[in-house]
PDB file of C-alpha atoms in Angstrom:
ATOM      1  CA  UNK A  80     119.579  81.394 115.844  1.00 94.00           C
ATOM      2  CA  UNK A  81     119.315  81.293 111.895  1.00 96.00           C
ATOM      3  CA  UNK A  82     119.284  84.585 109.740  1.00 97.00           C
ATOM      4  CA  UNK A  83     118.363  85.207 106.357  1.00 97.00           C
ATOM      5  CA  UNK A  84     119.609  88.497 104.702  1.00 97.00           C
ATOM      6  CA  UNK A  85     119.065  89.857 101.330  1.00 97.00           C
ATOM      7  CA  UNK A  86     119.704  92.631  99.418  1.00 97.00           C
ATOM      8  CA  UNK A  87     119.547  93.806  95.821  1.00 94.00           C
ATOM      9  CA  UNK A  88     119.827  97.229  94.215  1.00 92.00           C
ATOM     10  CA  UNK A  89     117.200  98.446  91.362  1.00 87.00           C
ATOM     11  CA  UNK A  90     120.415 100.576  90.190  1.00 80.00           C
ATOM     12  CA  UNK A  91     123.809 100.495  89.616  1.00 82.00           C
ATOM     13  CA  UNK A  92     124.023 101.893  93.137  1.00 86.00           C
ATOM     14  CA  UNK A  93     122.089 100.288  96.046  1.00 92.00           C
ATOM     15  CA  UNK A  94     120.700 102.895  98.646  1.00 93.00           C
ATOM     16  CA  UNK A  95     119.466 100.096 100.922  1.00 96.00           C
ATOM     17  CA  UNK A  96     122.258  98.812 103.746  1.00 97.00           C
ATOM     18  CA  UNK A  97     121.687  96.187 106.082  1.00 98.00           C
ATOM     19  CA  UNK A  98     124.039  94.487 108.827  1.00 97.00           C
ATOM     20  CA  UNK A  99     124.286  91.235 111.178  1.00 97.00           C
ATOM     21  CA  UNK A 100     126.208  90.841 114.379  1.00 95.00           C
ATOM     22  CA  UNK A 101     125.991  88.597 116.976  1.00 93.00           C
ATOM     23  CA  UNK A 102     123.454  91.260 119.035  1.00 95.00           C
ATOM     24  CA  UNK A 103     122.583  94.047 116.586  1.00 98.00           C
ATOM     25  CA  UNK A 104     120.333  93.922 113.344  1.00 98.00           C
ATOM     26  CA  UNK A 105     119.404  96.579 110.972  1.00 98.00           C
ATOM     27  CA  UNK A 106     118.566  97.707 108.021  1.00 98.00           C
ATOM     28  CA  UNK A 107     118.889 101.424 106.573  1.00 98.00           C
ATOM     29  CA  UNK A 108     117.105 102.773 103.453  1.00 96.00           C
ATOM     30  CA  UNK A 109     118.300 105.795 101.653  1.00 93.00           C
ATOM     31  CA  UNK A 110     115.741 108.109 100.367  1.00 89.00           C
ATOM     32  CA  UNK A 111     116.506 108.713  96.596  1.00 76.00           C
ATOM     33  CA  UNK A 112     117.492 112.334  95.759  1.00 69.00           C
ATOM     34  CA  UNK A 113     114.361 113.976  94.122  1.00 63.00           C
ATOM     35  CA  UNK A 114     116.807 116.400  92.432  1.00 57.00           C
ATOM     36  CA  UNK A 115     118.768 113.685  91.903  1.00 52.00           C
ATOM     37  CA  UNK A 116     123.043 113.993  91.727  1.00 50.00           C
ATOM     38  CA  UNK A 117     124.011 110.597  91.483  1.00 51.00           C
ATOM     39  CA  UNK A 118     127.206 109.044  90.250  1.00 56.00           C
ATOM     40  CA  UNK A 119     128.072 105.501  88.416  1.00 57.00           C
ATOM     41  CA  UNK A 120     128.149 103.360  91.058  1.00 61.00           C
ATOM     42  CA  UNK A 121     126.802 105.183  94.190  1.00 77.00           C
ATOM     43  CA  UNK A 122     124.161 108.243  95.108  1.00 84.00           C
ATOM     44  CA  UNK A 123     124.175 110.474  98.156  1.00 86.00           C
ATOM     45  CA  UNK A 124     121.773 108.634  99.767  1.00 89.00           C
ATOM     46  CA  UNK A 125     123.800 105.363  99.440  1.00 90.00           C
ATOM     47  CA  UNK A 126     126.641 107.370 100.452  1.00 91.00           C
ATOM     48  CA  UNK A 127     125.009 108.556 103.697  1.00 93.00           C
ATOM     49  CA  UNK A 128     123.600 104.731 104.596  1.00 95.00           C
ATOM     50  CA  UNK A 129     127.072 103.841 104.385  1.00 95.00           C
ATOM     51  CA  UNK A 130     128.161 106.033 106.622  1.00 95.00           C
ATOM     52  CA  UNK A 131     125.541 104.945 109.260  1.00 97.00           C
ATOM     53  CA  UNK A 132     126.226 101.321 108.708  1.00 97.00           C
ATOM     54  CA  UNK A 133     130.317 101.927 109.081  1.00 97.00           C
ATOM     55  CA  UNK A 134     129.355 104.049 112.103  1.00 97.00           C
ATOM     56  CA  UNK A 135     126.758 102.084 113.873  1.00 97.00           C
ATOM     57  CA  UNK A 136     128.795  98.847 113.321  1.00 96.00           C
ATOM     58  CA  UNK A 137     131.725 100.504 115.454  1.00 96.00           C
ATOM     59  CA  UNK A 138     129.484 100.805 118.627  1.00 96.00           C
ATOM     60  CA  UNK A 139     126.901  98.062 118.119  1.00 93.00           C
ATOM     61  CA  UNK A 140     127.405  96.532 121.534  1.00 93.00           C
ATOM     62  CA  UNK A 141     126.237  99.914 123.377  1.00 96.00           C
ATOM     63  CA  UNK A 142     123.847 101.120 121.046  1.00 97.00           C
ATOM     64  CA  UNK A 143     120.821 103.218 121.925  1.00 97.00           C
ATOM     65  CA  UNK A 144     118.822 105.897 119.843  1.00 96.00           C
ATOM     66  CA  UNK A 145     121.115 108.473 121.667  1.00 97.00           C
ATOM     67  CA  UNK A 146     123.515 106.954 119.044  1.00 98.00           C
ATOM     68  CA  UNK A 147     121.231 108.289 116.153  1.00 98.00           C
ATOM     69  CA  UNK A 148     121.747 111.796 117.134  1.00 97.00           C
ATOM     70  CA  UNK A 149     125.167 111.655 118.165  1.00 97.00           C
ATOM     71  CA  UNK A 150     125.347 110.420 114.014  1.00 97.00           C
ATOM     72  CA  UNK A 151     123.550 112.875 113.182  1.00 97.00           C
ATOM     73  CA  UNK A 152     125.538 115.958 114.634  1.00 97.00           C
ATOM     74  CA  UNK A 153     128.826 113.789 113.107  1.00 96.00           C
ATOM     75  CA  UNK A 154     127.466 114.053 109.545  1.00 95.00           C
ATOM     76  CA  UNK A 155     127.114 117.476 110.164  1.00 94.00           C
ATOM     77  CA  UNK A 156     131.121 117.943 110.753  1.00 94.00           C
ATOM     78  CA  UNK A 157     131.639 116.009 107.961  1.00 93.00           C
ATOM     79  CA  UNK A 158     129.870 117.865 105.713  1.00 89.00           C
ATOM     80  CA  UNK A 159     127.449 115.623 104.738  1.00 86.00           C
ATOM     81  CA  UNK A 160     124.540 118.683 105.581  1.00 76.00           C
ATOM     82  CA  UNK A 161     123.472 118.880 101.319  1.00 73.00           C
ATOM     83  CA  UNK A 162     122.756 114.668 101.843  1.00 74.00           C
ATOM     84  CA  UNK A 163     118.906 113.342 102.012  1.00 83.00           C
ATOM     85  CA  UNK A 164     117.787 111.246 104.697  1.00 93.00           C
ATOM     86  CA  UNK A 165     117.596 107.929 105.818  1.00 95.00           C
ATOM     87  CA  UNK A 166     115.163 105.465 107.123  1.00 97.00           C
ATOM     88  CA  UNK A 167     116.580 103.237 109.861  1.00 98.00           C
ATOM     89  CA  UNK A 168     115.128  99.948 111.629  1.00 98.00           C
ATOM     90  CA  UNK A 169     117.082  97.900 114.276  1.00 98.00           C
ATOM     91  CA  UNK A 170     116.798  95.435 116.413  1.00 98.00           C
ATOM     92  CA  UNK A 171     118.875  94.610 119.450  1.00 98.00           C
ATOM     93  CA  UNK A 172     119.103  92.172 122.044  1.00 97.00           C
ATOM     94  CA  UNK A 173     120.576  92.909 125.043  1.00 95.00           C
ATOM     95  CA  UNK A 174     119.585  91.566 128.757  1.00 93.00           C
ATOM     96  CA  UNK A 175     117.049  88.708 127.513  1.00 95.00           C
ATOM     97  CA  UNK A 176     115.512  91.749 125.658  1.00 97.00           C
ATOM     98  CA  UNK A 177     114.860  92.449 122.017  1.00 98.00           C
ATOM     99  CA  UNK A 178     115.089  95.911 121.525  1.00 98.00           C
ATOM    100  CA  UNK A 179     113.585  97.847 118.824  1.00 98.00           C
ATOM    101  CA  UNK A 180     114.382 100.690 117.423  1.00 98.00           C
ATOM    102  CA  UNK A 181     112.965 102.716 114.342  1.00 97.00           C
ATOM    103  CA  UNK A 182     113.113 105.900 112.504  1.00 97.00           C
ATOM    104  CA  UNK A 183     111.278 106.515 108.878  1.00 94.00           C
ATOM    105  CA  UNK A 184     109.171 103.891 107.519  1.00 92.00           C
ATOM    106  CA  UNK A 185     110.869 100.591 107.374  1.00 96.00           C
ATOM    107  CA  UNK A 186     109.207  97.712 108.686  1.00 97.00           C
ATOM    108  CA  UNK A 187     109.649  95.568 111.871  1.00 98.00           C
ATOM    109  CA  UNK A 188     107.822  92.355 111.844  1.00 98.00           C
ATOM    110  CA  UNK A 189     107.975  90.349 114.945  1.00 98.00           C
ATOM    111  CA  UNK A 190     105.843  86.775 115.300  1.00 98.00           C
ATOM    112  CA  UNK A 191     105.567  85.687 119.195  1.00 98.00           C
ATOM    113  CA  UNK A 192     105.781  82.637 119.977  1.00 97.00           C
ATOM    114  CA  UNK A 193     101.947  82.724 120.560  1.00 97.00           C
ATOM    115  CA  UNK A 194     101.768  82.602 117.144  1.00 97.00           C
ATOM    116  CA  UNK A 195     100.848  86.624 117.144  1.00 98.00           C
ATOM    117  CA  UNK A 196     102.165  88.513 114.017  1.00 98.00           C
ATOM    118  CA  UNK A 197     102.975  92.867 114.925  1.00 98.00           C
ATOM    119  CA  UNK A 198     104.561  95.140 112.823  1.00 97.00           C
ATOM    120  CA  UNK A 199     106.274  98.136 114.357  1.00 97.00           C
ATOM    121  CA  UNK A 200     106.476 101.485 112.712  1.00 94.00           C
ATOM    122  CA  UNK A 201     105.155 104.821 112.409  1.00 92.00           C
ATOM    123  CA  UNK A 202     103.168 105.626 109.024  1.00 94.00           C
ATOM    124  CA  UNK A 203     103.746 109.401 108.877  1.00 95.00           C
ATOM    125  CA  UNK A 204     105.288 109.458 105.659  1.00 94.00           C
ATOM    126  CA  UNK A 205     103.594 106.307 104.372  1.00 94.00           C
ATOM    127  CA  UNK A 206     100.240 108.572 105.318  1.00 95.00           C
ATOM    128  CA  UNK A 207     101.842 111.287 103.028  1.00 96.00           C
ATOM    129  CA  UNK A 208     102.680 109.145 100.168  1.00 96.00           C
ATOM    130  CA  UNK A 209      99.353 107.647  99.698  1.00 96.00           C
ATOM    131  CA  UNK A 210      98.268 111.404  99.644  1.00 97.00           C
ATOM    132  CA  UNK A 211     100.714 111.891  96.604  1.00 97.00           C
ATOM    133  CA  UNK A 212      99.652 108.227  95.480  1.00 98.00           C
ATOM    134  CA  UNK A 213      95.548 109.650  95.186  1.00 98.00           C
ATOM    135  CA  UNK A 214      97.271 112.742  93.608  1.00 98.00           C
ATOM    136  CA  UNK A 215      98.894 110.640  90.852  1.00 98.00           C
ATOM    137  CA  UNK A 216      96.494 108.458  89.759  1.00 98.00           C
ATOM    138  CA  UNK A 217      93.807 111.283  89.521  1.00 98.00           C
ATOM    139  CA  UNK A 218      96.175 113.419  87.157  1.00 98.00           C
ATOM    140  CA  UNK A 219      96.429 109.883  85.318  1.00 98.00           C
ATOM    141  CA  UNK A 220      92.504 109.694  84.607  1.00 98.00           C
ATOM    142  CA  UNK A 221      92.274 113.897  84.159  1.00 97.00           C
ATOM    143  CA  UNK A 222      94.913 113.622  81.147  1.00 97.00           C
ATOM    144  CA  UNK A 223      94.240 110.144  80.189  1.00 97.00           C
ATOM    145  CA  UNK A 224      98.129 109.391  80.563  1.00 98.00           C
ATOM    146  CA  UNK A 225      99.930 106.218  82.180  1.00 98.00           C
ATOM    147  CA  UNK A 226     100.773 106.523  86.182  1.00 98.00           C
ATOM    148  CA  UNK A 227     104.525 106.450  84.640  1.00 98.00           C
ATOM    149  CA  UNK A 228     103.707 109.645  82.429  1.00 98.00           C
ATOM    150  CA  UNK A 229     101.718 111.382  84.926  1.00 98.00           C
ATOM    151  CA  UNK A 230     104.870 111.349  87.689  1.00 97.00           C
ATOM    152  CA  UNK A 231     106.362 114.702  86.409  1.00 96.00           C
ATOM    153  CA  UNK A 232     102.660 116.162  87.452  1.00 97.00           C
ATOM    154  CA  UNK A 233     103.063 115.872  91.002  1.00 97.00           C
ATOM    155  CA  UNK A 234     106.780 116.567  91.391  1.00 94.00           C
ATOM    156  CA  UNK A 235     105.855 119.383  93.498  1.00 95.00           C
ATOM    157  CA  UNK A 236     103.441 117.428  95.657  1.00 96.00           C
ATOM    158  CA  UNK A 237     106.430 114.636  96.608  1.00 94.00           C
ATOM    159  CA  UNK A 238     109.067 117.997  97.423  1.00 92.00           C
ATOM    160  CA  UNK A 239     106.599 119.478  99.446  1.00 94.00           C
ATOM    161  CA  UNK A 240     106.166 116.098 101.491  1.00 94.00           C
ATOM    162  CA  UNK A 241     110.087 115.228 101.900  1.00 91.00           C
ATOM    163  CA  UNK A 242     110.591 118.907 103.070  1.00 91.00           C
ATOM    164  CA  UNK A 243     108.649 118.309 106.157  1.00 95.00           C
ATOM    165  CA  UNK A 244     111.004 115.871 107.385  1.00 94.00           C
ATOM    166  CA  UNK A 245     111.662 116.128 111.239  1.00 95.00           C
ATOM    167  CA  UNK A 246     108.947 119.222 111.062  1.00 93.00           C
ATOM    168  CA  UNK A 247     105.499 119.303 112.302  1.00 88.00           C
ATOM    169  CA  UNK A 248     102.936 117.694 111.054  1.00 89.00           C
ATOM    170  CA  UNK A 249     105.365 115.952 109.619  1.00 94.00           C
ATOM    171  CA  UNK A 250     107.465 112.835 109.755  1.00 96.00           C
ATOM    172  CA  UNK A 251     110.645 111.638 111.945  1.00 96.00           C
ATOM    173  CA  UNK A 252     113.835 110.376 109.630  1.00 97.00           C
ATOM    174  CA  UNK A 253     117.222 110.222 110.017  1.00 97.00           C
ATOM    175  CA  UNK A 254     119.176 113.173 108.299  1.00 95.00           C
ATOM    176  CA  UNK A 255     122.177 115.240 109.379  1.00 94.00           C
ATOM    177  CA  UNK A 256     121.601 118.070 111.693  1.00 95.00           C
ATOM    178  CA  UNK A 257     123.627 120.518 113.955  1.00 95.00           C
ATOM    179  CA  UNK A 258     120.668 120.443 116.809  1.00 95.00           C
ATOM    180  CA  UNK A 259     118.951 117.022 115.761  1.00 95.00           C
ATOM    181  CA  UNK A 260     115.207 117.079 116.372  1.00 93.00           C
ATOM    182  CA  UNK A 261     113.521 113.806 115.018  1.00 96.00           C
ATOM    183  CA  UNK A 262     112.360 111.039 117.968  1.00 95.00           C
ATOM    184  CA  UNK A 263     113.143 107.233 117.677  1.00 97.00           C
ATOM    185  CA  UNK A 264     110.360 105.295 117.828  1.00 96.00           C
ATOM    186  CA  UNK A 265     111.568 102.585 120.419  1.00 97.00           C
ATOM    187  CA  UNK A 266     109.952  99.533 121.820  1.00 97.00           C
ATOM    188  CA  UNK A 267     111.055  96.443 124.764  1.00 97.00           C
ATOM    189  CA  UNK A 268     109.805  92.572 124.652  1.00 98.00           C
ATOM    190  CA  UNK A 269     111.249  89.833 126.529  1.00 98.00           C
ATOM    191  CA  UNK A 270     113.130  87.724 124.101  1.00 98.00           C
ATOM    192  CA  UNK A 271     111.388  84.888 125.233  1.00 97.00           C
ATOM    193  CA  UNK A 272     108.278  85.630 123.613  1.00 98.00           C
ATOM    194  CA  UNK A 273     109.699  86.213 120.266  1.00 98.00           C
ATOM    195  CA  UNK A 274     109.826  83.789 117.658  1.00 98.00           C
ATOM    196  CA  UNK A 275     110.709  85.517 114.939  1.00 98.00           C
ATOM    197  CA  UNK A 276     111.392  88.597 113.433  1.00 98.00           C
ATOM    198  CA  UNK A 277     112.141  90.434 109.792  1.00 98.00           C
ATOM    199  CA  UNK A 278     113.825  94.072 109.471  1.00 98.00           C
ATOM    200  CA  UNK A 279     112.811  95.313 105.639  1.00 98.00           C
ATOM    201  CA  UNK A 280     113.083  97.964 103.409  1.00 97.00           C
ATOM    202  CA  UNK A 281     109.848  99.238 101.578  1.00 95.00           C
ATOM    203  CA  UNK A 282     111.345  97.226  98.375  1.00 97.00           C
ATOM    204  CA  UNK A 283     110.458  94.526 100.465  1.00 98.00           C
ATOM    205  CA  UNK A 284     107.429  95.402 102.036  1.00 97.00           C
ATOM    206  CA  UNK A 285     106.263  96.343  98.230  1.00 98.00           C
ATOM    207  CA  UNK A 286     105.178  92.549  98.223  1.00 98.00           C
ATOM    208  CA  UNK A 287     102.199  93.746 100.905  1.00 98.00           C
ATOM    209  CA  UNK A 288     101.492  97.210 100.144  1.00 97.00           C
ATOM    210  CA  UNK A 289     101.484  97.593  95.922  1.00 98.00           C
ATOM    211  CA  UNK A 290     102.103  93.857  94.109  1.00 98.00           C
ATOM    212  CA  UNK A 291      99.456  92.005  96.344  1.00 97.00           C
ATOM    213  CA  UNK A 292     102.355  89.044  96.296  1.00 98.00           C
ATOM    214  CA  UNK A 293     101.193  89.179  99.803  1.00 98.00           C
ATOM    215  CA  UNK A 294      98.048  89.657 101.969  1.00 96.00           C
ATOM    216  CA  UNK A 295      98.848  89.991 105.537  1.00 97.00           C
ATOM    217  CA  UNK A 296     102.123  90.517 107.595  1.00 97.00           C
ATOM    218  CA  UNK A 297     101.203  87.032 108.874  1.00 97.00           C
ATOM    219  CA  UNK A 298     102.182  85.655 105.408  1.00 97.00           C
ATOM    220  CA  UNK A 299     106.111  86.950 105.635  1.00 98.00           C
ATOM    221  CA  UNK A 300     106.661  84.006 107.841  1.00 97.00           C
ATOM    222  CA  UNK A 301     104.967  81.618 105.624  1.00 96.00           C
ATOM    223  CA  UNK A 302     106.722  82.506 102.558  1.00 96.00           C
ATOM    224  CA  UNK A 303     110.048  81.552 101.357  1.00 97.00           C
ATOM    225  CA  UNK A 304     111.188  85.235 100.802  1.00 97.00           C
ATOM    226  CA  UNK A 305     113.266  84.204  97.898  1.00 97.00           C
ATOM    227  CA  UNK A 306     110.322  83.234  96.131  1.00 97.00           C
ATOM    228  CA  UNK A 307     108.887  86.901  96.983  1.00 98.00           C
ATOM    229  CA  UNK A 308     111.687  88.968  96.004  1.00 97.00           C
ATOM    230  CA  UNK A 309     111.193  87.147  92.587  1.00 97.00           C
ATOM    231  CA  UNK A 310     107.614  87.893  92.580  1.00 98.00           C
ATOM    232  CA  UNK A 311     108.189  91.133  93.422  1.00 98.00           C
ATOM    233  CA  UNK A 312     110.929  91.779  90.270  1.00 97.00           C
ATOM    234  CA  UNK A 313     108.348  89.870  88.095  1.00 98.00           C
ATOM    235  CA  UNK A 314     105.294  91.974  88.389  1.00 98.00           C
ATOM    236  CA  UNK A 315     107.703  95.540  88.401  1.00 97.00           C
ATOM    237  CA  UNK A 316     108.971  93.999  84.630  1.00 97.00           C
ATOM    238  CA  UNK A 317     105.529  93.166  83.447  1.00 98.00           C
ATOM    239  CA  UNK A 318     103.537  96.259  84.853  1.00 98.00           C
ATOM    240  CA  UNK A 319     106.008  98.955  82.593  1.00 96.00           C
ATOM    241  CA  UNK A 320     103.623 101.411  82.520  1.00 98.00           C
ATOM    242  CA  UNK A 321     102.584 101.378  86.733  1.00 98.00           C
ATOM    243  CA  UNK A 322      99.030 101.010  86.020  1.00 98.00           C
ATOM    244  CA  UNK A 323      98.435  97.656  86.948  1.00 98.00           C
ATOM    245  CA  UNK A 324     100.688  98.486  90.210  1.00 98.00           C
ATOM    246  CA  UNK A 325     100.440 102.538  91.096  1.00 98.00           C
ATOM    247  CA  UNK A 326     103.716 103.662  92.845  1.00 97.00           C
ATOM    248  CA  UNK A 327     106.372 106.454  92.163  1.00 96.00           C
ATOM    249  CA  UNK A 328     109.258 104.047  90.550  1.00 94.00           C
ATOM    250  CA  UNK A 329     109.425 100.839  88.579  1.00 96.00           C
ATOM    251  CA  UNK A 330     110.899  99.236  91.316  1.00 96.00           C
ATOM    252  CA  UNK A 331     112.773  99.971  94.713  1.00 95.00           C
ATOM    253  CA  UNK A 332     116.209  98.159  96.490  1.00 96.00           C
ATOM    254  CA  UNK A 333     115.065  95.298  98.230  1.00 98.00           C
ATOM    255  CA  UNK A 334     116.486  94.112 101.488  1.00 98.00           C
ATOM    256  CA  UNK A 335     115.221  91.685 103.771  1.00 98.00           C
ATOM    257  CA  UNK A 336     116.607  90.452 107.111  1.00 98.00           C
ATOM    258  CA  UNK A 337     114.745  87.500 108.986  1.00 98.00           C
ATOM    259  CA  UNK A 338     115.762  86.193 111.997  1.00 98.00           C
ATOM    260  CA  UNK A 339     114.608  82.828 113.931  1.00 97.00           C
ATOM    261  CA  UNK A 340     115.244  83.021 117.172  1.00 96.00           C
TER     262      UNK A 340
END
């Protein structure tokens, strides 16, 4: 087995986490306060990652989603209730199995050996941002502003969105809760047929869906992802203004796990 892992904060704080062990891989992505209260070197959302990572870590040998929402009812006595959510993506192998487990919208890239490329996720609130996305760029062309200057405009649009969290219509996410009600998104192949498989945050997967570094999820196992993070950094520096690249921040954490099996 060889792994790769990577990670690199767009703040003084990173709110991406990631972890290796021997049978449990994963990487958890803090959603950024919209009303934010951050401190120097850490935010609530980094602080609730770290408390997943600390707490998954200490049971990763007999971990299942129930472990999620037994997490989630623990934050809860800890008073972590005020905290935003998390994204969460892991993959475990267990019984000639790889097991996969996610929750938000962080990606899970497998190649089989067949040569076959899949990724494995649930685009509820990636269907919601590109609603706020459309929203942005048309209050750009109304006023005649930057997509930077125009982000103030649809404040109200991205609250709306993260309020449905775990609601109806909405989308499933880690976040603390006394009677948890969001659904893991969970998935079985035989470890035999897998080749190869990355666990990313959306920093990451930025090198797909808004810099074009990348064209297909066939083309994360082609690419040194070095050479993509860099990319990546590159274009966020260049395009100041978010035109050239529409999205809601110059530039997220990035973390990256890849696995060879």
């Amino acid at each position: 087995m060889k792994v790769f892992k990577y990670t690199k904060k767009s703040h003084t704080f990173n709110e991406d986490k990631f972890f290796v062990s021997k049978n449990l891989f994963g990487v958890i992505d803090g959603a950024t306060n919209l009303s934010f209260k951050g401190y120097k070197y850490k935010s609530e959302a980094s602080i609730l990652a770290d408390f997943l990572k600390k707490e998954i870590l200490k049971v990763k040998k007999s971990f299942t989603e129930n472990t999620l929402v037994d997490l989630s009812k623990k934050a809860v006595s800890l008073n972590l209730t005020s905290f935003p959510s998390c994204g969460i993506s892991i993959v475990k192998i267990e019984n000639n199995k790889l097991k996969l487990f996610s929750l938000g919208d962080l990606d899970i890239i497998y190649k089989l050996k067949t040569g076959e490329v899949f990724n494995f996720k649930k685009y509820d609130l990636i269907n919601l941002d590109k609603i706020a996305l459309e929203e942005l760029k048309n209050v750009a062309i109304k006023r005649g502003f930057s997509i930077k200057n125009s982000l103030p405009f649809i404040t109200d649009t991205l609250k709306k969105h993260r309020a449905l969290k775990n609601k109806k219509g909405g989308y499933d996410v880690f976040e603390p809760l006394e009677k948890p009600s969001f659904a893991v998104y969970t998935v079985e192949l035989p470890l035999e047929s897998v080749e190869s498989f990355i666990i990313c945050s959306d920093g990451f997967s930025s090198s797909l869906t808004t810099f074009n570094i990348l064209s297909s999820y066939e083309e994360f196992f082609k690419t040194n992802p070095m050479n993509v993070v860099n990319e990546i950094k590159k274009r966020a520096e260049e395009d100041k203004d978010f035109n050239l690249y529409p999205r809601f921040k110059k530039i997220d954490d990035i973390t990256i796990v890849k696995v060879d099996l």
